[in-house]
Coordinates of C-alpha atoms and ligand atoms in Angstrom, one line a residue:
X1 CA 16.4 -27.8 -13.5
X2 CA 19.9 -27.5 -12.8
X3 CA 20.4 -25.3 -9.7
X4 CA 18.2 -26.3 -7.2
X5 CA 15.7 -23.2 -5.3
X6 CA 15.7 -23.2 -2.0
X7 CA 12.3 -23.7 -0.5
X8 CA 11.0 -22.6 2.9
X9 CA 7.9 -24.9 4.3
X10 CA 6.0 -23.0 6.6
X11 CA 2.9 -23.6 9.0
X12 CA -1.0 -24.3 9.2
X13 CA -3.4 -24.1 6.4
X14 CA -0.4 -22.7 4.4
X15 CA 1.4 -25.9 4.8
X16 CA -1.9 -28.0 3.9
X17 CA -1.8 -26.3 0.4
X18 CA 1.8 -26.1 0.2
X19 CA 1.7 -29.9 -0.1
X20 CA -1.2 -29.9 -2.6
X21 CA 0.0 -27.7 -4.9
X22 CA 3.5 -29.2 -4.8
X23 CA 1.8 -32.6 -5.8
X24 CA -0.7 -31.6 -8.4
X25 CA 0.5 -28.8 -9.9
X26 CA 4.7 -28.3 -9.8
X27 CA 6.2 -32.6 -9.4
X28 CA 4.1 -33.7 -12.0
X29 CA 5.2 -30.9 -14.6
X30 CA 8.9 -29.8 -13.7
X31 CA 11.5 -32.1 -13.0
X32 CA 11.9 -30.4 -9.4
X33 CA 15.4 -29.7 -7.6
X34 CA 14.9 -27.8 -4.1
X35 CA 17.2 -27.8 -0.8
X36 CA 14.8 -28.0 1.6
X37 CA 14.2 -26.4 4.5
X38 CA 11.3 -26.5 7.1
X39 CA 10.5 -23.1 8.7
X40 CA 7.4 -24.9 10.4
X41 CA 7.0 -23.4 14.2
X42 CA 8.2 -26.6 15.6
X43 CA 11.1 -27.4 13.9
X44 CA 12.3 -24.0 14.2
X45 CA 12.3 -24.6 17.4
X46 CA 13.8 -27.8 17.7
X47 CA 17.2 -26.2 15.9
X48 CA 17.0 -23.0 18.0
X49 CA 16.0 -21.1 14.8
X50 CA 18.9 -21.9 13.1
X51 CA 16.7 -23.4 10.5
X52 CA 15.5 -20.1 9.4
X53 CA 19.6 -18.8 9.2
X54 CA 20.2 -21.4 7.3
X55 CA 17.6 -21.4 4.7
X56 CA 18.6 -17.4 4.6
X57 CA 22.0 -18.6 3.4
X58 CA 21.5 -21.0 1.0
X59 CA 19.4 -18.1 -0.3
X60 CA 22.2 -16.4 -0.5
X61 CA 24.4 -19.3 -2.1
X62 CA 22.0 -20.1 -4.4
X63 CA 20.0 -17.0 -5.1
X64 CA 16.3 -17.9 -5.3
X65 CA 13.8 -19.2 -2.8
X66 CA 10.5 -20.5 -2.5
X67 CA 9.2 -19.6 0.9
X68 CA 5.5 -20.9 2.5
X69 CA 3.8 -18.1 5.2
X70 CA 5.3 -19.1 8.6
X71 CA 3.8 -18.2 12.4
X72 CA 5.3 -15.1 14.3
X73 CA 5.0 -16.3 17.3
X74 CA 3.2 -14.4 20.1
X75 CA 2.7 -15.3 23.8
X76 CA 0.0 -17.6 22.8
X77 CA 1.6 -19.6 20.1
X78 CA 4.7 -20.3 22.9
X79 CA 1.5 -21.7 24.7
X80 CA 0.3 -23.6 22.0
X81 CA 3.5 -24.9 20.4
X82 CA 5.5 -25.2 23.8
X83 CA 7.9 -23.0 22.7
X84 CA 11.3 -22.7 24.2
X85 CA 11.2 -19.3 23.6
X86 CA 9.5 -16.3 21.4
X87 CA 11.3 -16.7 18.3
X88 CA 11.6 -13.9 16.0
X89 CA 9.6 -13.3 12.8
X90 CA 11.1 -15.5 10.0
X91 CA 10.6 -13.0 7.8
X92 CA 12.5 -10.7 9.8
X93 CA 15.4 -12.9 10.4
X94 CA 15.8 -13.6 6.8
X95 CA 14.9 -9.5 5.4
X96 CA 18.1 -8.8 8.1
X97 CA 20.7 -11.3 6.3
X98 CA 19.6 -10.9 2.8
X99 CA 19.3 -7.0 3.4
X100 CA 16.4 -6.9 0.9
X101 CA 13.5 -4.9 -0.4
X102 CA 10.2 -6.4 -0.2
X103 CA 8.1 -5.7 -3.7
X104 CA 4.0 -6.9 -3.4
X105 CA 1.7 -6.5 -6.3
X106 CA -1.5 -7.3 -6.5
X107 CA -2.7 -10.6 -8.8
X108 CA -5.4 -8.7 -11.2
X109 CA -7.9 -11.4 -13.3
X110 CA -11.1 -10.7 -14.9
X111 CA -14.1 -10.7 -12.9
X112 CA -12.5 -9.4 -9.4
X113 CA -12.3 -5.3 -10.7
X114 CA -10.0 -2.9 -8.5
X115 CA -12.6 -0.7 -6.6
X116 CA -10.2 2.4 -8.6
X117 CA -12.1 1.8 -12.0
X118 CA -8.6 3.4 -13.9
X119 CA -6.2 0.9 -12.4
X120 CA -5.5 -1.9 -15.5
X121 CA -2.7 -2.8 -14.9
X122 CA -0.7 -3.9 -11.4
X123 CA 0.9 -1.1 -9.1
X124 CA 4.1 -2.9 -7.3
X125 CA 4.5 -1.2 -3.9
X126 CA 8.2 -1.4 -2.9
X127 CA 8.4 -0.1 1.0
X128 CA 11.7 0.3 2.3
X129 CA 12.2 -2.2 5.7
X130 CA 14.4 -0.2 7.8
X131 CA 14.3 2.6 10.5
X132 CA 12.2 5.9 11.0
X133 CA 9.5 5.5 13.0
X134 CA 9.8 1.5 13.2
X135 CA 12.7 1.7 15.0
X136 CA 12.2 5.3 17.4
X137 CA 13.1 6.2 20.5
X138 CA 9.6 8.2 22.1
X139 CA 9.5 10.3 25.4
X140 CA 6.0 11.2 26.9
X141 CA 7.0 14.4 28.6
X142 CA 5.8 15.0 31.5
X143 CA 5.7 19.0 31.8
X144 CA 7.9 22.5 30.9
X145 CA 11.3 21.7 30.0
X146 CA 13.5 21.7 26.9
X147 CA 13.8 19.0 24.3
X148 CA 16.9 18.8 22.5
X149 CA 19.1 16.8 19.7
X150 CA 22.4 16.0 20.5
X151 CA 24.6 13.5 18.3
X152 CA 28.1 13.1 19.3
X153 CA 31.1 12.2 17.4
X154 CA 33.2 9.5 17.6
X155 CA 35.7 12.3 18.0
X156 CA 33.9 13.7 20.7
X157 CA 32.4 17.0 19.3
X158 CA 28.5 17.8 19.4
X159 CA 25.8 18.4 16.9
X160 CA 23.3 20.0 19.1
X161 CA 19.4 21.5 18.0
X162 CA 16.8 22.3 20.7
X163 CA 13.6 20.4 19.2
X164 CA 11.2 22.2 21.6
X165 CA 10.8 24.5 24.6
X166 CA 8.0 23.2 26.3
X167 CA 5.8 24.7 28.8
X168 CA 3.4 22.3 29.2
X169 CA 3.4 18.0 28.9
X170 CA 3.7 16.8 25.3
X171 CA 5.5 13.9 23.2
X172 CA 9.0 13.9 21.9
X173 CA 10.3 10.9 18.9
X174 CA 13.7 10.0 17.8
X175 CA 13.9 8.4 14.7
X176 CA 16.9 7.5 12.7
X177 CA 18.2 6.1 9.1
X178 CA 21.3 5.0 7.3
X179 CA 22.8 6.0 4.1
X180 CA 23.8 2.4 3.6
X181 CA 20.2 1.3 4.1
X182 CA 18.8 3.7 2.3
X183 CA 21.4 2.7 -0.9
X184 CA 20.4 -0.8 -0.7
X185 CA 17.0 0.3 -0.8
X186 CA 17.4 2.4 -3.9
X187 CA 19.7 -0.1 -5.7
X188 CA 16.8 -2.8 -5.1
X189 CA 13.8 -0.8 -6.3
X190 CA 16.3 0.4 -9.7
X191 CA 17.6 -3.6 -10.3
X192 CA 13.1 -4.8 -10.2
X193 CA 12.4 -2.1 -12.5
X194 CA 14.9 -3.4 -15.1
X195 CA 13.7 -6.7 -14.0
X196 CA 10.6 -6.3 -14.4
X197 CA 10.5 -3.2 -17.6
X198 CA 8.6 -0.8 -15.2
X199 CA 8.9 2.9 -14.5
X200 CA 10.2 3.4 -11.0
X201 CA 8.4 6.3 -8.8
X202 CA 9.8 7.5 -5.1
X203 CA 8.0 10.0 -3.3
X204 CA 9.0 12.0 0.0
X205 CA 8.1 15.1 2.2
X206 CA 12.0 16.5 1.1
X207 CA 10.0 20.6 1.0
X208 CA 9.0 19.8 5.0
X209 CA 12.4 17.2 6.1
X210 CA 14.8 19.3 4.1
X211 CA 17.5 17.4 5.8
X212 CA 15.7 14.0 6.7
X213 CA 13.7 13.4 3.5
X214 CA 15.8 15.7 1.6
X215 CA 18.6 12.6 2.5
X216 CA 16.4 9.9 0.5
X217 CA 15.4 11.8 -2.2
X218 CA 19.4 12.9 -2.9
X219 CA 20.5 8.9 -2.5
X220 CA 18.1 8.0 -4.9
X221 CA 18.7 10.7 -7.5
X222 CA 22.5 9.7 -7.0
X223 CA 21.9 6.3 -7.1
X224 CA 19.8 6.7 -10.4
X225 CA 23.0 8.1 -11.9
X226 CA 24.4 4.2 -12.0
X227 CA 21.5 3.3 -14.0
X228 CA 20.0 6.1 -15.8
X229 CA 22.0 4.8 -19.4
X230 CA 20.3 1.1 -18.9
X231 CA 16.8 2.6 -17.8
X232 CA 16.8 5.3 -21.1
X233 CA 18.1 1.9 -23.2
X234 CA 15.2 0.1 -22.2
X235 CA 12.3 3.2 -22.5
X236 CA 12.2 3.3 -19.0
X237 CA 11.3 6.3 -16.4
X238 CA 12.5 7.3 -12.9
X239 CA 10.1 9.5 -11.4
X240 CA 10.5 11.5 -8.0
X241 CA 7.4 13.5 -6.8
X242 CA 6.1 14.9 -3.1
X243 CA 4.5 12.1 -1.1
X244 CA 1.1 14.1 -1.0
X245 CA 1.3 14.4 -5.5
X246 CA 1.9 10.9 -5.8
X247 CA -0.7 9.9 -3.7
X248 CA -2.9 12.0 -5.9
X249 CA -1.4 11.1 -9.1
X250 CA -1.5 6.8 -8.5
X251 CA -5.3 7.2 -8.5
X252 CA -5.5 8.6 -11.7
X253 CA -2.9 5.8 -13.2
X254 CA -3.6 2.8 -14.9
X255 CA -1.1 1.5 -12.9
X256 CA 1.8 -1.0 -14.1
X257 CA 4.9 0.8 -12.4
X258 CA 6.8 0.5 -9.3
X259 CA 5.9 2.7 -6.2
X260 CA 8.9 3.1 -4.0
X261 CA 8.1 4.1 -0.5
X262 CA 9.9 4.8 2.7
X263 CA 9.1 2.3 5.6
X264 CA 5.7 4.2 7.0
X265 CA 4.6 5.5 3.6
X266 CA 4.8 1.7 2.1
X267 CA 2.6 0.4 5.7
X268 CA 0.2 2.2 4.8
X269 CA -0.1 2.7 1.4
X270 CA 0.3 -1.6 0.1
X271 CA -2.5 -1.7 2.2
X272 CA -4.6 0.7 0.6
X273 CA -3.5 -0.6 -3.0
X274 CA -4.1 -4.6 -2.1
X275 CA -7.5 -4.3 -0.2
X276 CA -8.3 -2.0 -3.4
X277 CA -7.7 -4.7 -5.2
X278 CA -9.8 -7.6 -3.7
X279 CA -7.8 -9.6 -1.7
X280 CA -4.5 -10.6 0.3
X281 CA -5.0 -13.6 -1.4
X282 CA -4.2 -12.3 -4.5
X283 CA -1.2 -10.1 -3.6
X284 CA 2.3 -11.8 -4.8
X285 CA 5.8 -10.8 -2.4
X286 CA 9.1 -10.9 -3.8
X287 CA 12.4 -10.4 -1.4
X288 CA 14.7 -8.6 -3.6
X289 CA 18.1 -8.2 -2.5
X290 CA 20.7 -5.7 -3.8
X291 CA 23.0 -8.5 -4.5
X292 CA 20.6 -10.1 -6.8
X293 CA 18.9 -12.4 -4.2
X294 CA 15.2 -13.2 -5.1
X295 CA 13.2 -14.7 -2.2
X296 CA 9.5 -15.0 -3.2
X297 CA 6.2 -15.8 -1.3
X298 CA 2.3 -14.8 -0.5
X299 CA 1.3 -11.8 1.2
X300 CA -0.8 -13.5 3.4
X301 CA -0.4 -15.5 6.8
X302 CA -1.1 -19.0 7.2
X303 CA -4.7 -18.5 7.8
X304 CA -4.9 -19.9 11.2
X305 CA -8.6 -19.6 11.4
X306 CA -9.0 -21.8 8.5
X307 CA -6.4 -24.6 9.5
X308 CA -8.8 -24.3 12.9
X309 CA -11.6 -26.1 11.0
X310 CA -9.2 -28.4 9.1
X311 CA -8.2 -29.7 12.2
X312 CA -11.8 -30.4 13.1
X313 CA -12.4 -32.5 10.0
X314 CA -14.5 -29.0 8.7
X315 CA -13.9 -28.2 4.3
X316 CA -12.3 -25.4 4.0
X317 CA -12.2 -22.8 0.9
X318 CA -8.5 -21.2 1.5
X319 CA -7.6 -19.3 -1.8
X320 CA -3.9 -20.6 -3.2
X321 CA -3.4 -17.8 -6.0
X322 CA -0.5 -16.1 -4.0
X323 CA 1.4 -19.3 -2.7
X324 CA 0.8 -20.5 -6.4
X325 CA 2.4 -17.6 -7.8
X326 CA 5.4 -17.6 -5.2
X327 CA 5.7 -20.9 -6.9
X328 CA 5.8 -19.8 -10.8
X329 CA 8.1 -16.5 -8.9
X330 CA 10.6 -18.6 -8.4
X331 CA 10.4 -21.0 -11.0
X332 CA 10.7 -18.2 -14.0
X333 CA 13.3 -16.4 -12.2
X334 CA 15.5 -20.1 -12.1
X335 CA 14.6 -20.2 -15.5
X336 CA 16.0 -16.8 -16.4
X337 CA 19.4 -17.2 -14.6
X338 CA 19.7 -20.8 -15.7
X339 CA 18.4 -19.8 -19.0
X340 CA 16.0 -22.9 -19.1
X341 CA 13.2 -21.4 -21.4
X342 CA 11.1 -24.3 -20.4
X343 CA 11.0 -23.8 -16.4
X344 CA 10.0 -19.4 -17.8
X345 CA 7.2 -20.8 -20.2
X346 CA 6.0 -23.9 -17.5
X347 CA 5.6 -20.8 -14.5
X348 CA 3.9 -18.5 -17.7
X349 CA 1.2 -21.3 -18.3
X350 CA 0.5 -22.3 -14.8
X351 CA -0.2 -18.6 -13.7
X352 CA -2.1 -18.7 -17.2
X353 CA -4.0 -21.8 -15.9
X354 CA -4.9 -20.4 -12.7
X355 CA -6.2 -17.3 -13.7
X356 CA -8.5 -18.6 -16.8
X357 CA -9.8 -20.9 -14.2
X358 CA -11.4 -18.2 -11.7
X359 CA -12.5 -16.1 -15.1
X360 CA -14.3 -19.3 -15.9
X361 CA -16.4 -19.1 -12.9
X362 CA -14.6 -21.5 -10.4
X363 CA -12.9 -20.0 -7.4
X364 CA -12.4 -19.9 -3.5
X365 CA -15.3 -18.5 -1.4
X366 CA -13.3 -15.3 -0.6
X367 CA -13.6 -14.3 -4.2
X368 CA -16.8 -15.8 -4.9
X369 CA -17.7 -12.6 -2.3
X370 CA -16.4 -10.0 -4.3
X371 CA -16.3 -11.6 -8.1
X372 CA -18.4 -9.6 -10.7
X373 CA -18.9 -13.1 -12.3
X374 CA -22.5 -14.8 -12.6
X375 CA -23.1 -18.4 -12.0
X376 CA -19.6 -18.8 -10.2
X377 CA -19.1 -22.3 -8.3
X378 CA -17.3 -22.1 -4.8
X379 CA -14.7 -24.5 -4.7
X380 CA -12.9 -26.3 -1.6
X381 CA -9.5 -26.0 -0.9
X382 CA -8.3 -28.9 -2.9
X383 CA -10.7 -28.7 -5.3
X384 CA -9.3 -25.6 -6.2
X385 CA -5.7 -26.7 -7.2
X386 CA -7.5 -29.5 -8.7
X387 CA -9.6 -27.7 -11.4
X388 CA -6.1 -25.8 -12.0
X389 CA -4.9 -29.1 -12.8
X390 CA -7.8 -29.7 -15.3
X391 CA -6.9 -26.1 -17.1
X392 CA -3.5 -26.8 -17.3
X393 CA -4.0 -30.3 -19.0
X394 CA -6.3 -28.5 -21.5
X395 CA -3.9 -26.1 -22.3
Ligands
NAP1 P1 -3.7 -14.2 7.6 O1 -3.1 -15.6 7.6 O2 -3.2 -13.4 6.5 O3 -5.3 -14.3 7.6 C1 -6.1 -13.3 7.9 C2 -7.5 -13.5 7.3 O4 -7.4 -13.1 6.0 C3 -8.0 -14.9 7.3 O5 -8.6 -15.3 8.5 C4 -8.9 -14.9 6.1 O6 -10.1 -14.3 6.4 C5 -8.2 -14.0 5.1 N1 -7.2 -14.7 4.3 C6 -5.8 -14.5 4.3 N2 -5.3 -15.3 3.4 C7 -6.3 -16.0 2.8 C8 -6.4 -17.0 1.8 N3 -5.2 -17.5 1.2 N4 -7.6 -17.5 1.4 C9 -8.7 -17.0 2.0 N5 -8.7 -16.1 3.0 C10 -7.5 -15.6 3.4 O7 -3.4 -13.5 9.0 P2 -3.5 -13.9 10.5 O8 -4.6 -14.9 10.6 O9 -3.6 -12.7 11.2 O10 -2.2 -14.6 10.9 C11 -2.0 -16.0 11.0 C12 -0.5 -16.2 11.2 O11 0.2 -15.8 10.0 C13 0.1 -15.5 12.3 O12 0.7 -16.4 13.2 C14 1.1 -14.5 11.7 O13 2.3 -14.5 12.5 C15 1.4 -15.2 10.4 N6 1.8 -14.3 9.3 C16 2.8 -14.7 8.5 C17 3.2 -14.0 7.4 C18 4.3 -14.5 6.5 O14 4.8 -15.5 6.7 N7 4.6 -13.8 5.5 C19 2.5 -12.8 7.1 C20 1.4 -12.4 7.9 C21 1.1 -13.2 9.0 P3 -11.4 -15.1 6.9 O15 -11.0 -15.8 8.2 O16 -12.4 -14.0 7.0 O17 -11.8 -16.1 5.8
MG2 MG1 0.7 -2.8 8.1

């Protein structure tokens, strides 16, 4: 390797595999260079956070990261950490300075079947991270009375539109986005399907927002301009559709494009896409940034309930497909800037490795509930990795 990733330790049963699948599966095989730099709860809050700013930068500087699931703390973890204070989400901290879009697509292997029988290949949900109704303004109103929308100019002149006359109690939301987000957004979702040869779809309610909607779907179709020679070069399609037809139309799919979504649309939807295909476990994350930035990790949390009974000495059967391929993410995508072929075909064969492994019959209990597989053996945590290990010897 010559420029080192930048990788982001994290917390609980997380951190357990972290470790093992650093030792068995990445240090004996690559000649690894990281900067390291540990997000775990408590030494985030031994720097006042700054931890996770820094590792953000160094993202930045050197433009790939490794990152492990970290704690969000909540009023209980301040409890059980002896927090100084609340910290923010990690990932929030670090979305904010890299300005990204996050992409998740599911891990597909033989023997766990989406529940849409169509769907061969991956759908990559892309959800836009900024504003509407994550970031509203709400009113319960109490009784008769007019609603209004006033925006004033720095200038001082009004835009003014009553919303309602009421003449009863009801509910009144502000929400709000910005071209600049909404570019970023669009220039990240364009630069992953070059990246990653995949049509690029985008879907909105433009016929009922004419002005709100209507504002996404214009950036992206201007956007698209900057990019329409390079995605006709490489046979590629940009595809905008109602929210309502694309919804329709994904289920009929065999999948293997890029589903661009605003902020509520993508909540929802990744959710419906990953649990129809098996497991968080096997969902892959990938910051994109639309400087280039590539921060990659698992869908999943640390699995607190698990590290629970590895504290107390009890085996546990935590599934280490996504923080594996967070791993080979990163690795390839080195490879690719640095043009080391090697580091591209090492990520190719462990992601190889891990897959043939659960098709021949060995995985982690939470896809030993859902395999189609006969005769499948339940492996521990560390087992797990190890019979990766075995694979990846053979091969
Ligand atoms: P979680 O860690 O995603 O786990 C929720 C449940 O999903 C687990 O209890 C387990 O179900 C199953 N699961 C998730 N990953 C699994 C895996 N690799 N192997 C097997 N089963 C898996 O969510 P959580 O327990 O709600 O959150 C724990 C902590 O993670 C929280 O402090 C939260 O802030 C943090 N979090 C971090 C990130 C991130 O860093 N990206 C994302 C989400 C949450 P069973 O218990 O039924 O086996
Ligand atoms: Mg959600």
């Amino acid at each position: 390797m010559k420029t080192p990733l930048v990788e982001m330790d994290g917390d609980e049963m997380t951190r357990v595999l972290w470790k093992i699948i650093k030792d068995e599966l990445i240090i004996p095989y690559v000649d690894l260079k990281t900067e390291y730099y540990d997000l775990g709860l408590k030494h985030r809050d031994e720097t006042d956070d700054q931890v996770t700013i820094d590792s953000a930068e160094a993202t930045k500087k050197y433009g790939v990261a490794v990152k492990c699931a970290t704690i969000t703390p909540n009023a209980a973890r301040v409890e059980e950490y002896d927090l100084k204070e609340m910290w923010k989400s990690p990932n929030g901290t670090i979305r904010a300075i890299l300005d990204g879009t996050v992409f998740r697509a599911p891990i597909q292997v033989k023997g766990i079947e989406p529940c849409v029988k169509n769907w061969k290949k991956p759908i990559t949900l892309a959800r836009h991270a900024y504003g509407d109704v994550y970031k509203n303004v709400e009113i319960r109103v109490p009784g008769a009375g007019k609603a209004e929308l006033v925006f004033k100019n720095a200038d001082g002149t009004e835009i003014r539109q009553t919303i309602q006359e009421f003449d009863g109690p009801g509910v009144i939301q502000g929400i709000h986005n910005k071209d600049n987000s909404i570019i970023s957004f669009a220039k990240s979702c364009f630069n992953y399907a070059l990246d990653t040869k995949q049509d690029l779809w985008f879907a909105t309610k433009d016929t009922i927002s004419k002005t709100y909607d209507h504002r996404f779907k214009d950036i992206f179709s201007e956007v698209y301009e900057e990019y329409k020679t390079r995605f006709e070069e490489a046979g590629l399609e940009y595809f905008y559709t109602l929210i309502d037809d694309a919804v329709a139309r994904v289920m009929k799919t065999e999948g293997g494009f890029i589903w661009a979504c605003k902020n509520y649309d993508g909540d929802v939807m990744s959710d419906m896409v990953s649990s129809a295909c098996g497991s968080l476990a096997m969902m892959t994350s990938v910051l994109v940034s639309p400087a280039g930035v590539y921060e990659y990790e698992a869908a999943h949390g640390t699995v607190q309930r698990h590290y629970y009974k590895y504290l107390k000495g009890e085996e546990t059967s935590t599934n280490s497909v996504a923080t594996i391929f967070a791993w080979t993410g990163a690795l390839r995508k080195r490879g690719e800037l640095d043009g080391i072929d090697e580091l591209c075909s090492f990520a190719d064969k462990l992601e190889k490795a891990t897959l043939s492994t659960i098709e021949s019959g060995k995985m982690t209990k939470d896809l030993a509930l859902i395999t189609s597989l006969e005769n499948v053996t339940v492996l521990n945590s560390e087992e797990f990795i190890r019979a990766i290990r075995e694979k990846l010897d053979e091969m």
